[in-house]
């Protein structure tokens, strides 16, 4: 059974200042997400499902979806502030403007997922070898398997020189995840951009980082069994945080809960790929340059899709 790729593409892009999911970085108008989708297809994934906002649908189709759908089994679903909320819950959250988070997004796509699936961000570059690793694993398990997975990256390979990044720092034992601690503000403190300059602002304290930590880039693999755990986490989130303006239901936290509640395990694969992504406007020239290098080296064709 071929796994499905589920793409989180409904973010607001507040730090980037625009709809970074569909900003062109390739030689024929391709966005970063084109390259992730292409890598997934080449790595044995059978379908892609994008989660988007209704207000970007027209541009999303014009700049990405219509060409992908001519070459790959593709569809999309909407995530909105009202999704998965009752009428009473919507009233309680009437002042909310910030999206509910990545678990909310995943649950919005639940009806489209009937096989093991991977989850990625739309604005991160993961590298084909990571898709091959996770795709091979997901194709080897069935829908009832409770051994889920994630691809971890080396922190020093995932930093931005243009500002802070948010990373889940993973702890492992015997090749399986034991916990993830969300570090929402990791950054370089100097101009040397080395492991000696990395700190995390965690609970009001500056914590030095080595740059060698294994971190989550929201590249997870699950079977449909995980949806029950995700729903329980979302229900608890709504019961306790519905009135909070900025609280988010996060995928790494829900993944950790699967372990904490004894509902499954997460096998950790570590990628040596160097991350780049579209977090800040200043990132775009770097992303375009990195993509151009990969095209020049023959890693990607100059034009990804036939049509």
PDB file of C-alpha atoms in Angstrom:
ATOM      1  CA  UNK A   1       0.000   0.000   0.000  1.00  0.00           C
ATOM      2  CA  UNK A   2       1.431   3.355  -1.037  1.00  0.00           C
ATOM      3  CA  UNK A   3       1.476   5.995   1.712  1.00  0.00           C
ATOM      4  CA  UNK A   4      -0.108   9.435   1.410  1.00  0.00           C
ATOM      5  CA  UNK A   5       1.639  12.768   1.876  1.00  0.00           C
ATOM      6  CA  UNK A   6      -0.311  15.260   3.998  1.00  0.00           C
ATOM      7  CA  UNK A   7       0.885  18.864   3.668  1.00  0.00           C
ATOM      8  CA  UNK A   8       0.244  21.601   6.221  1.00  0.00           C
ATOM      9  CA  UNK A   9      -0.231  24.619   3.957  1.00  0.00           C
ATOM     10  CA  UNK A  10      -2.795  26.758   5.776  1.00  0.00           C
ATOM     11  CA  UNK A  11      -0.391  28.855   7.874  1.00  0.00           C
ATOM     12  CA  UNK A  12      -0.633  32.619   8.018  1.00  0.00           C
ATOM     13  CA  UNK A  13       3.039  33.389   7.235  1.00  0.00           C
ATOM     14  CA  UNK A  14       3.149  36.215   9.783  1.00  0.00           C
ATOM     15  CA  UNK A  15       6.968  36.362   9.974  1.00  0.00           C
ATOM     16  CA  UNK A  16       7.339  35.956   6.221  1.00  0.00           C
ATOM     17  CA  UNK A  17       4.814  38.663   5.365  1.00  0.00           C
ATOM     18  CA  UNK A  18       2.924  36.784   2.651  1.00  0.00           C
ATOM     19  CA  UNK A  19       1.668  33.457   1.364  1.00  0.00           C
ATOM     20  CA  UNK A  20       5.048  31.726   1.417  1.00  0.00           C
ATOM     21  CA  UNK A  21       3.502  28.330   0.591  1.00  0.00           C
ATOM     22  CA  UNK A  22       3.124  29.365  -3.062  1.00  0.00           C
ATOM     23  CA  UNK A  23       5.924  31.899  -3.525  1.00  0.00           C
ATOM     24  CA  UNK A  24       7.956  30.998  -6.622  1.00  0.00           C
ATOM     25  CA  UNK A  25      11.557  29.825  -6.116  1.00  0.00           C
ATOM     26  CA  UNK A  26      12.077  27.527  -9.126  1.00  0.00           C
ATOM     27  CA  UNK A  27      13.005  28.299 -12.726  1.00  0.00           C
ATOM     28  CA  UNK A  28       9.469  27.807 -14.041  1.00  0.00           C
ATOM     29  CA  UNK A  29       7.477  29.323 -11.205  1.00  0.00           C
ATOM     30  CA  UNK A  30       7.704  26.311  -8.916  1.00  0.00           C
ATOM     31  CA  UNK A  31       7.341  26.937  -5.197  1.00  0.00           C
ATOM     32  CA  UNK A  32       9.202  25.074  -2.482  1.00  0.00           C
ATOM     33  CA  UNK A  33       6.206  22.798  -2.051  1.00  0.00           C
ATOM     34  CA  UNK A  34       6.492  21.651  -5.681  1.00  0.00           C
ATOM     35  CA  UNK A  35       9.874  20.151  -4.848  1.00  0.00           C
ATOM     36  CA  UNK A  36       8.632  18.349  -1.728  1.00  0.00           C
ATOM     37  CA  UNK A  37       5.691  16.948  -3.675  1.00  0.00           C
ATOM     38  CA  UNK A  38       8.008  15.865  -6.494  1.00  0.00           C
ATOM     39  CA  UNK A  39      10.351  14.165  -4.005  1.00  0.00           C
ATOM     40  CA  UNK A  40       7.423  12.338  -2.391  1.00  0.00           C
ATOM     41  CA  UNK A  41       6.181  11.047  -5.731  1.00  0.00           C
ATOM     42  CA  UNK A  42       9.673   9.853  -6.656  1.00  0.00           C
ATOM     43  CA  UNK A  43       9.920   8.134  -3.253  1.00  0.00           C
ATOM     44  CA  UNK A  44       6.843   5.933  -3.630  1.00  0.00           C
ATOM     45  CA  UNK A  45       4.043   8.032  -2.185  1.00  0.00           C
ATOM     46  CA  UNK A  46       0.763   7.447  -3.978  1.00  0.00           C
ATOM     47  CA  UNK A  47      -1.191  10.603  -3.189  1.00  0.00           C
ATOM     48  CA  UNK A  48      -0.832  14.111  -1.784  1.00  0.00           C
ATOM     49  CA  UNK A  49      -3.432  15.979   0.279  1.00  0.00           C
ATOM     50  CA  UNK A  50      -2.903  19.691   0.916  1.00  0.00           C
ATOM     51  CA  UNK A  51      -4.525  21.524   3.811  1.00  0.00           C
ATOM     52  CA  UNK A  52      -5.145  25.153   2.860  1.00  0.00           C
ATOM     53  CA  UNK A  53      -7.210  28.187   3.759  1.00  0.00           C
ATOM     54  CA  UNK A  54     -10.228  29.060   1.651  1.00  0.00           C
ATOM     55  CA  UNK A  55      -8.931  32.578   1.007  1.00  0.00           C
ATOM     56  CA  UNK A  56      -5.830  31.330  -0.835  1.00  0.00           C
ATOM     57  CA  UNK A  57      -7.623  28.696  -2.932  1.00  0.00           C
ATOM     58  CA  UNK A  58      -7.564  30.632  -6.218  1.00  0.00           C
ATOM     59  CA  UNK A  59      -3.850  31.463  -6.002  1.00  0.00           C
ATOM     60  CA  UNK A  60      -3.042  28.003  -4.661  1.00  0.00           C
ATOM     61  CA  UNK A  61      -4.625  26.354  -7.683  1.00  0.00           C
ATOM     62  CA  UNK A  62      -3.032  28.753 -10.154  1.00  0.00           C
ATOM     63  CA  UNK A  63       0.476  28.651  -8.691  1.00  0.00           C
ATOM     64  CA  UNK A  64       0.716  25.007  -7.624  1.00  0.00           C
ATOM     65  CA  UNK A  65      -2.209  22.630  -7.458  1.00  0.00           C
ATOM     66  CA  UNK A  66      -3.440  22.532 -11.057  1.00  0.00           C
ATOM     67  CA  UNK A  67      -0.033  21.551 -12.458  1.00  0.00           C
ATOM     68  CA  UNK A  68       0.633  19.016  -9.701  1.00  0.00           C
ATOM     69  CA  UNK A  69      -2.785  17.406 -10.197  1.00  0.00           C
ATOM     70  CA  UNK A  70      -1.953  16.737 -13.859  1.00  0.00           C
ATOM     71  CA  UNK A  71       1.017  14.632 -12.762  1.00  0.00           C
ATOM     72  CA  UNK A  72       0.064  13.169  -9.366  1.00  0.00           C
ATOM     73  CA  UNK A  73      -3.030  12.059  -7.459  1.00  0.00           C
ATOM     74  CA  UNK A  74      -3.720  15.278  -5.549  1.00  0.00           C
ATOM     75  CA  UNK A  75      -6.534  16.913  -3.614  1.00  0.00           C
ATOM     76  CA  UNK A  76      -6.983  19.567  -0.943  1.00  0.00           C
ATOM     77  CA  UNK A  77      -9.124  20.338   2.087  1.00  0.00           C
ATOM     78  CA  UNK A  78      -9.814  23.541   3.988  1.00  0.00           C
ATOM     79  CA  UNK A  79      -8.843  24.506   7.490  1.00  0.00           C
ATOM     80  CA  UNK A  80     -10.729  27.405   9.041  1.00  0.00           C
ATOM     81  CA  UNK A  81     -11.199  28.776  12.539  1.00  0.00           C
ATOM     82  CA  UNK A  82     -14.665  27.209  12.613  1.00  0.00           C
ATOM     83  CA  UNK A  83     -13.551  23.758  11.483  1.00  0.00           C
ATOM     84  CA  UNK A  84     -14.229  20.949  13.979  1.00  0.00           C
ATOM     85  CA  UNK A  85     -16.005  23.291  16.419  1.00  0.00           C
ATOM     86  CA  UNK A  86     -19.594  23.107  17.554  1.00  0.00           C
ATOM     87  CA  UNK A  87     -21.779  26.214  17.406  1.00  0.00           C
ATOM     88  CA  UNK A  88     -21.274  26.790  21.138  1.00  0.00           C
ATOM     89  CA  UNK A  89     -17.503  26.362  20.798  1.00  0.00           C
ATOM     90  CA  UNK A  90     -17.430  28.839  17.939  1.00  0.00           C
ATOM     91  CA  UNK A  91     -19.138  31.413  20.155  1.00  0.00           C
ATOM     92  CA  UNK A  92     -16.601  30.868  22.931  1.00  0.00           C
ATOM     93  CA  UNK A  93     -13.764  31.338  20.429  1.00  0.00           C
ATOM     94  CA  UNK A  94     -15.345  34.267  18.563  1.00  0.00           C
ATOM     95  CA  UNK A  95     -12.388  36.572  19.252  1.00  0.00           C
ATOM     96  CA  UNK A  96      -9.851  34.083  17.911  1.00  0.00           C
ATOM     97  CA  UNK A  97      -7.812  35.178  14.866  1.00  0.00           C
ATOM     98  CA  UNK A  98      -4.811  32.811  15.061  1.00  0.00           C
ATOM     99  CA  UNK A  99      -5.111  29.309  13.499  1.00  0.00           C
ATOM    100  CA  UNK A 100      -5.656  26.468  15.957  1.00  0.00           C
ATOM    101  CA  UNK A 101      -2.428  24.665  15.116  1.00  0.00           C
ATOM    102  CA  UNK A 102      -1.077  21.621  13.342  1.00  0.00           C
ATOM    103  CA  UNK A 103      -3.165  18.939  15.070  1.00  0.00           C
ATOM    104  CA  UNK A 104      -6.299  20.845  14.127  1.00  0.00           C
ATOM    105  CA  UNK A 105      -5.042  20.917  10.531  1.00  0.00           C
ATOM    106  CA  UNK A 106      -4.343  17.168  10.457  1.00  0.00           C
ATOM    107  CA  UNK A 107      -7.790  16.369  11.832  1.00  0.00           C
ATOM    108  CA  UNK A 108      -9.383  18.550   9.120  1.00  0.00           C
ATOM    109  CA  UNK A 109      -7.997  16.048   6.579  1.00  0.00           C
ATOM    110  CA  UNK A 110      -8.909  12.857   8.431  1.00  0.00           C
ATOM    111  CA  UNK A 111     -11.675  11.816   6.021  1.00  0.00           C
ATOM    112  CA  UNK A 112      -9.177  11.865   3.125  1.00  0.00           C
ATOM    113  CA  UNK A 113      -6.677   9.534   4.808  1.00  0.00           C
ATOM    114  CA  UNK A 114      -7.188   5.761   4.601  1.00  0.00           C
ATOM    115  CA  UNK A 115      -3.605   4.506   4.703  1.00  0.00           C
ATOM    116  CA  UNK A 116      -0.297   5.231   6.467  1.00  0.00           C
ATOM    117  CA  UNK A 117       0.637   8.860   5.869  1.00  0.00           C
ATOM    118  CA  UNK A 118       3.441  11.374   6.293  1.00  0.00           C
ATOM    119  CA  UNK A 119       2.963  14.952   7.474  1.00  0.00           C
ATOM    120  CA  UNK A 120       5.140  17.883   6.393  1.00  0.00           C
ATOM    121  CA  UNK A 121       5.167  21.672   6.523  1.00  0.00           C
ATOM    122  CA  UNK A 122       4.636  23.504   3.243  1.00  0.00           C
ATOM    123  CA  UNK A 123       7.500  25.950   3.742  1.00  0.00           C
ATOM    124  CA  UNK A 124      10.343  23.573   4.677  1.00  0.00           C
ATOM    125  CA  UNK A 125      12.755  21.691   2.411  1.00  0.00           C
ATOM    126  CA  UNK A 126      13.258  18.131   3.656  1.00  0.00           C
ATOM    127  CA  UNK A 127      15.365  16.408   0.994  1.00  0.00           C
ATOM    128  CA  UNK A 128      14.514  13.359  -1.104  1.00  0.00           C
ATOM    129  CA  UNK A 129      16.455  10.890   1.015  1.00  0.00           C
ATOM    130  CA  UNK A 130      14.193  11.703   3.961  1.00  0.00           C
ATOM    131  CA  UNK A 131      11.099  11.010   1.846  1.00  0.00           C
ATOM    132  CA  UNK A 132      12.632   7.751   0.664  1.00  0.00           C
ATOM    133  CA  UNK A 133      13.354   6.643   4.226  1.00  0.00           C
ATOM    134  CA  UNK A 134       9.932   7.471   5.625  1.00  0.00           C
ATOM    135  CA  UNK A 135       8.078   6.347   2.494  1.00  0.00           C
ATOM    136  CA  UNK A 136       9.745   2.940   2.591  1.00  0.00           C
ATOM    137  CA  UNK A 137       8.866   2.504   6.248  1.00  0.00           C
ATOM    138  CA  UNK A 138       5.233   3.564   5.847  1.00  0.00           C
ATOM    139  CA  UNK A 139       4.802   1.227   2.868  1.00  0.00           C
ATOM    140  CA  UNK A 140       5.978  -1.667   5.049  1.00  0.00           C
ATOM    141  CA  UNK A 141       3.334  -1.319   7.788  1.00  0.00           C
ATOM    142  CA  UNK A 142      -0.437  -1.732   7.848  1.00  0.00           C
ATOM    143  CA  UNK A 143      -3.215   0.532   9.070  1.00  0.00           C
ATOM    144  CA  UNK A 144      -3.365  -1.101  12.504  1.00  0.00           C
ATOM    145  CA  UNK A 145       0.318  -0.710  13.290  1.00  0.00           C
ATOM    146  CA  UNK A 146       1.039   1.424  16.362  1.00  0.00           C
ATOM    147  CA  UNK A 147       4.730   1.919  15.554  1.00  0.00           C
ATOM    148  CA  UNK A 148       4.598   5.381  14.013  1.00  0.00           C
ATOM    149  CA  UNK A 149       7.699   7.301  12.916  1.00  0.00           C
ATOM    150  CA  UNK A 150       9.430  10.628  12.471  1.00  0.00           C
ATOM    151  CA  UNK A 151      12.408  11.917  10.566  1.00  0.00           C
ATOM    152  CA  UNK A 152      14.662  13.924  12.859  1.00  0.00           C
ATOM    153  CA  UNK A 153      17.199  16.488  11.706  1.00  0.00           C
ATOM    154  CA  UNK A 154      20.421  17.785  13.247  1.00  0.00           C
ATOM    155  CA  UNK A 155      19.710  21.186  14.820  1.00  0.00           C
ATOM    156  CA  UNK A 156      22.776  22.810  13.285  1.00  0.00           C
ATOM    157  CA  UNK A 157      21.489  21.824   9.829  1.00  0.00           C
ATOM    158  CA  UNK A 158      18.147  23.527  10.425  1.00  0.00           C
ATOM    159  CA  UNK A 159      19.053  27.025  11.611  1.00  0.00           C
ATOM    160  CA  UNK A 160      18.223  30.317   9.890  1.00  0.00           C
ATOM    161  CA  UNK A 161      20.654  33.232   9.754  1.00  0.00           C
ATOM    162  CA  UNK A 162      17.723  35.623   9.465  1.00  0.00           C
ATOM    163  CA  UNK A 163      16.003  35.061  12.803  1.00  0.00           C
ATOM    164  CA  UNK A 164      14.829  32.507  15.327  1.00  0.00           C
ATOM    165  CA  UNK A 165      13.354  29.105  14.510  1.00  0.00           C
ATOM    166  CA  UNK A 166      10.925  26.877  16.382  1.00  0.00           C
ATOM    167  CA  UNK A 167      12.058  23.280  16.835  1.00  0.00           C
ATOM    168  CA  UNK A 168      10.953  20.307  18.883  1.00  0.00           C
ATOM    169  CA  UNK A 169      14.053  18.864  20.567  1.00  0.00           C
ATOM    170  CA  UNK A 170      13.761  15.080  20.605  1.00  0.00           C
ATOM    171  CA  UNK A 171      14.989  12.584  23.179  1.00  0.00           C
ATOM    172  CA  UNK A 172      15.382   8.988  22.012  1.00  0.00           C
ATOM    173  CA  UNK A 173      16.140   5.579  23.441  1.00  0.00           C
ATOM    174  CA  UNK A 174      16.868   2.491  21.389  1.00  0.00           C
ATOM    175  CA  UNK A 175      15.888   4.261  18.180  1.00  0.00           C
ATOM    176  CA  UNK A 176      12.476   5.320  19.477  1.00  0.00           C
ATOM    177  CA  UNK A 177      11.240   8.703  20.639  1.00  0.00           C
ATOM    178  CA  UNK A 178      10.829   9.195  24.383  1.00  0.00           C
ATOM    179  CA  UNK A 179       9.844  12.879  24.378  1.00  0.00           C
ATOM    180  CA  UNK A 180       9.825  16.126  22.412  1.00  0.00           C
ATOM    181  CA  UNK A 181      10.300  19.507  24.072  1.00  0.00           C
ATOM    182  CA  UNK A 182       9.013  22.428  22.028  1.00  0.00           C
ATOM    183  CA  UNK A 183      11.631  25.171  21.799  1.00  0.00           C
ATOM    184  CA  UNK A 184       9.812  28.044  20.131  1.00  0.00           C
ATOM    185  CA  UNK A 185      12.740  30.457  19.898  1.00  0.00           C
ATOM    186  CA  UNK A 186      16.162  29.074  18.943  1.00  0.00           C
ATOM    187  CA  UNK A 187      18.677  31.444  17.364  1.00  0.00           C
ATOM    188  CA  UNK A 188      22.295  32.408  16.807  1.00  0.00           C
ATOM    189  CA  UNK A 189      23.701  34.878  19.321  1.00  0.00           C
ATOM    190  CA  UNK A 190      26.662  36.048  17.228  1.00  0.00           C
ATOM    191  CA  UNK A 191      27.878  36.467  13.675  1.00  0.00           C
ATOM    192  CA  UNK A 192      29.813  33.192  13.423  1.00  0.00           C
ATOM    193  CA  UNK A 193      26.707  31.039  12.840  1.00  0.00           C
ATOM    194  CA  UNK A 194      28.255  28.035  14.547  1.00  0.00           C
ATOM    195  CA  UNK A 195      27.070  25.523  17.111  1.00  0.00           C
ATOM    196  CA  UNK A 196      28.831  27.529  19.808  1.00  0.00           C
ATOM    197  CA  UNK A 197      26.469  30.466  19.158  1.00  0.00           C
ATOM    198  CA  UNK A 198      23.092  28.698  19.403  1.00  0.00           C
ATOM    199  CA  UNK A 199      20.740  29.325  22.316  1.00  0.00           C
ATOM    200  CA  UNK A 200      17.118  28.570  23.081  1.00  0.00           C
ATOM    201  CA  UNK A 201      14.839  30.870  25.051  1.00  0.00           C
ATOM    202  CA  UNK A 202      13.017  28.297  27.138  1.00  0.00           C
ATOM    203  CA  UNK A 203      10.686  29.281  29.978  1.00  0.00           C
ATOM    204  CA  UNK A 204      12.390  32.642  30.348  1.00  0.00           C
ATOM    205  CA  UNK A 205      15.905  31.174  30.475  1.00  0.00           C
ATOM    206  CA  UNK A 206      18.653  31.174  27.834  1.00  0.00           C
ATOM    207  CA  UNK A 207      19.686  27.552  27.308  1.00  0.00           C
ATOM    208  CA  UNK A 208      22.917  26.898  25.345  1.00  0.00           C
ATOM    209  CA  UNK A 209      22.548  24.371  22.489  1.00  0.00           C
ATOM    210  CA  UNK A 210      25.316  22.318  20.872  1.00  0.00           C
ATOM    211  CA  UNK A 211      23.803  22.278  17.381  1.00  0.00           C
ATOM    212  CA  UNK A 212      23.978  18.478  17.416  1.00  0.00           C
ATOM    213  CA  UNK A 213      20.560  17.884  18.987  1.00  0.00           C
ATOM    214  CA  UNK A 214      18.005  15.838  17.066  1.00  0.00           C
ATOM    215  CA  UNK A 215      15.030  18.058  16.311  1.00  0.00           C
ATOM    216  CA  UNK A 216      11.613  17.620  14.806  1.00  0.00           C
ATOM    217  CA  UNK A 217      10.807  19.460  11.579  1.00  0.00           C
ATOM    218  CA  UNK A 218       7.191  18.252  11.652  1.00  0.00           C
ATOM    219  CA  UNK A 219       8.092  15.347   9.344  1.00  0.00           C
ATOM    220  CA  UNK A 220       6.095  12.548  10.912  1.00  0.00           C
ATOM    221  CA  UNK A 221       4.683   9.262   9.708  1.00  0.00           C
ATOM    222  CA  UNK A 222       1.509   7.768  11.161  1.00  0.00           C
ATOM    223  CA  UNK A 223      -1.022   5.056  10.551  1.00  0.00           C
ATOM    224  CA  UNK A 224      -4.747   5.884  10.773  1.00  0.00           C
ATOM    225  CA  UNK A 225      -4.653   4.487  14.326  1.00  0.00           C
ATOM    226  CA  UNK A 226      -3.131   7.812  15.406  1.00  0.00           C
ATOM    227  CA  UNK A 227      -6.322   9.752  14.651  1.00  0.00           C
ATOM    228  CA  UNK A 228      -8.031   8.512  17.816  1.00  0.00           C
ATOM    229  CA  UNK A 229      -5.136   9.870  19.890  1.00  0.00           C
ATOM    230  CA  UNK A 230      -5.174  13.142  17.980  1.00  0.00           C
ATOM    231  CA  UNK A 231      -8.908  13.538  18.543  1.00  0.00           C
ATOM    232  CA  UNK A 232      -8.519  12.957  22.281  1.00  0.00           C
ATOM    233  CA  UNK A 233      -5.753  15.575  22.409  1.00  0.00           C
ATOM    234  CA  UNK A 234      -7.873  18.055  20.440  1.00  0.00           C
ATOM    235  CA  UNK A 235     -10.896  17.465  22.693  1.00  0.00           C
ATOM    236  CA  UNK A 236      -8.781  18.112  25.767  1.00  0.00           C
ATOM    237  CA  UNK A 237      -7.288  21.218  24.149  1.00  0.00           C
ATOM    238  CA  UNK A 238     -10.744  22.609  23.438  1.00  0.00           C
ATOM    239  CA  UNK A 239     -11.875  21.921  26.989  1.00  0.00           C
ATOM    240  CA  UNK A 240      -8.980  23.841  28.529  1.00  0.00           C
ATOM    241  CA  UNK A 241      -7.715  26.400  26.008  1.00  0.00           C
ATOM    242  CA  UNK A 242     -10.618  27.401  23.780  1.00  0.00           C
ATOM    243  CA  UNK A 243     -10.690  30.910  25.186  1.00  0.00           C
ATOM    244  CA  UNK A 244      -6.953  31.544  24.862  1.00  0.00           C
ATOM    245  CA  UNK A 245      -6.012  33.868  22.000  1.00  0.00           C
ATOM    246  CA  UNK A 246      -2.681  32.282  21.055  1.00  0.00           C
ATOM    247  CA  UNK A 247      -2.724  28.683  22.298  1.00  0.00           C
ATOM    248  CA  UNK A 248      -2.096  26.090  19.553  1.00  0.00           C
ATOM    249  CA  UNK A 249      -2.736  22.360  19.369  1.00  0.00           C
ATOM    250  CA  UNK A 250       0.644  21.123  18.158  1.00  0.00           C
ATOM    251  CA  UNK A 251       1.473  17.910  16.328  1.00  0.00           C
ATOM    252  CA  UNK A 252       4.748  17.185  18.196  1.00  0.00           C
ATOM    253  CA  UNK A 253       2.918  17.469  21.521  1.00  0.00           C
ATOM    254  CA  UNK A 254       0.173  15.108  20.375  1.00  0.00           C
ATOM    255  CA  UNK A 255       2.819  12.703  19.022  1.00  0.00           C
ATOM    256  CA  UNK A 256       4.501  12.726  22.432  1.00  0.00           C
ATOM    257  CA  UNK A 257       1.145  11.991  24.056  1.00  0.00           C
ATOM    258  CA  UNK A 258       0.869   8.774  22.033  1.00  0.00           C
ATOM    259  CA  UNK A 259       4.008   7.594  23.791  1.00  0.00           C
ATOM    260  CA  UNK A 260       3.093   9.012  27.198  1.00  0.00           C
ATOM    261  CA  UNK A 261      -0.290   7.293  27.171  1.00  0.00           C
ATOM    262  CA  UNK A 262       1.140   3.956  26.018  1.00  0.00           C
ATOM    263  CA  UNK A 263      -0.822   4.070  22.748  1.00  0.00           C
ATOM    264  CA  UNK A 264       2.138   3.451  20.464  1.00  0.00           C
ATOM    265  CA  UNK A 265       5.761   4.219  19.679  1.00  0.00           C
ATOM    266  CA  UNK A 266       7.545   6.575  17.300  1.00  0.00           C
ATOM    267  CA  UNK A 267      10.556   5.178  15.482  1.00  0.00           C
ATOM    268  CA  UNK A 268      13.124   7.919  14.837  1.00  0.00           C
ATOM    269  CA  UNK A 269      15.085   8.123  11.602  1.00  0.00           C
ATOM    270  CA  UNK A 270      17.823  10.771  11.492  1.00  0.00           C
ATOM    271  CA  UNK A 271      18.453  12.723   8.309  1.00  0.00           C
ATOM    272  CA  UNK A 272      21.746  14.403   7.443  1.00  0.00           C
ATOM    273  CA  UNK A 273      19.977  16.676   4.950  1.00  0.00           C
ATOM    274  CA  UNK A 274      20.504  20.417   5.337  1.00  0.00           C
ATOM    275  CA  UNK A 275      17.245  22.247   5.849  1.00  0.00           C
ATOM    276  CA  UNK A 276      16.271  25.458   4.192  1.00  0.00           C
ATOM    277  CA  UNK A 277      12.907  27.117   4.259  1.00  0.00           C
ATOM    278  CA  UNK A 278      10.738  30.185   3.862  1.00  0.00           C
ATOM    279  CA  UNK A 279      10.434  31.541   7.395  1.00  0.00           C
ATOM    280  CA  UNK A 280      11.524  35.122   6.708  1.00  0.00           C
ATOM    281  CA  UNK A 281      11.476  37.263   3.521  1.00  0.00           C
ATOM    282  CA  UNK A 282      15.277  37.271   3.616  1.00  0.00           C
ATOM    283  CA  UNK A 283      15.232  33.472   3.235  1.00  0.00           C
ATOM    284  CA  UNK A 284      13.866  33.567  -0.312  1.00  0.00           C
ATOM    285  CA  UNK A 285      17.144  34.412  -2.146  1.00  0.00           C
ATOM    286  CA  UNK A 286      18.912  31.590  -0.271  1.00  0.00           C
ATOM    287  CA  UNK A 287      16.158  29.120  -1.136  1.00  0.00           C
ATOM    288  CA  UNK A 288      16.246  30.114  -4.816  1.00  0.00           C
ATOM    289  CA  UNK A 289      20.030  29.722  -4.842  1.00  0.00           C
ATOM    290  CA  UNK A 290      19.913  26.285  -3.188  1.00  0.00           C
ATOM    291  CA  UNK A 291      17.270  25.063  -5.636  1.00  0.00           C
ATOM    292  CA  UNK A 292      19.285  26.412  -8.581  1.00  0.00           C
ATOM    293  CA  UNK A 293      22.351  24.502  -7.349  1.00  0.00           C
ATOM    294  CA  UNK A 294      20.379  21.270  -7.158  1.00  0.00           C
ATOM    295  CA  UNK A 295      19.034  21.783 -10.681  1.00  0.00           C
ATOM    296  CA  UNK A 296      22.539  22.506 -11.980  1.00  0.00           C
ATOM    297  CA  UNK A 297      23.773  19.295 -10.331  1.00  0.00           C
ATOM    298  CA  UNK A 298      21.015  17.257 -12.007  1.00  0.00           C
ATOM    299  CA  UNK A 299      19.237  16.504  -8.721  1.00  0.00           C
ATOM    300  CA  UNK A 300      16.079  18.103 -10.151  1.00  0.00           C
ATOM    301  CA  UNK A 301      15.080  18.720 -13.765  1.00  0.00           C
ATOM    302  CA  UNK A 302      14.879  22.377 -14.756  1.00  0.00           C
ATOM    303  CA  UNK A 303      11.132  21.896 -15.150  1.00  0.00           C
ATOM    304  CA  UNK A 304       9.627  19.563 -12.556  1.00  0.00           C
ATOM    305  CA  UNK A 305       6.304  18.686 -14.138  1.00  0.00           C
ATOM    306  CA  UNK A 306       5.348  17.715 -17.673  1.00  0.00           C
ATOM    307  CA  UNK A 307       2.470  20.185 -17.883  1.00  0.00           C
TER     308      UNK A 307
END
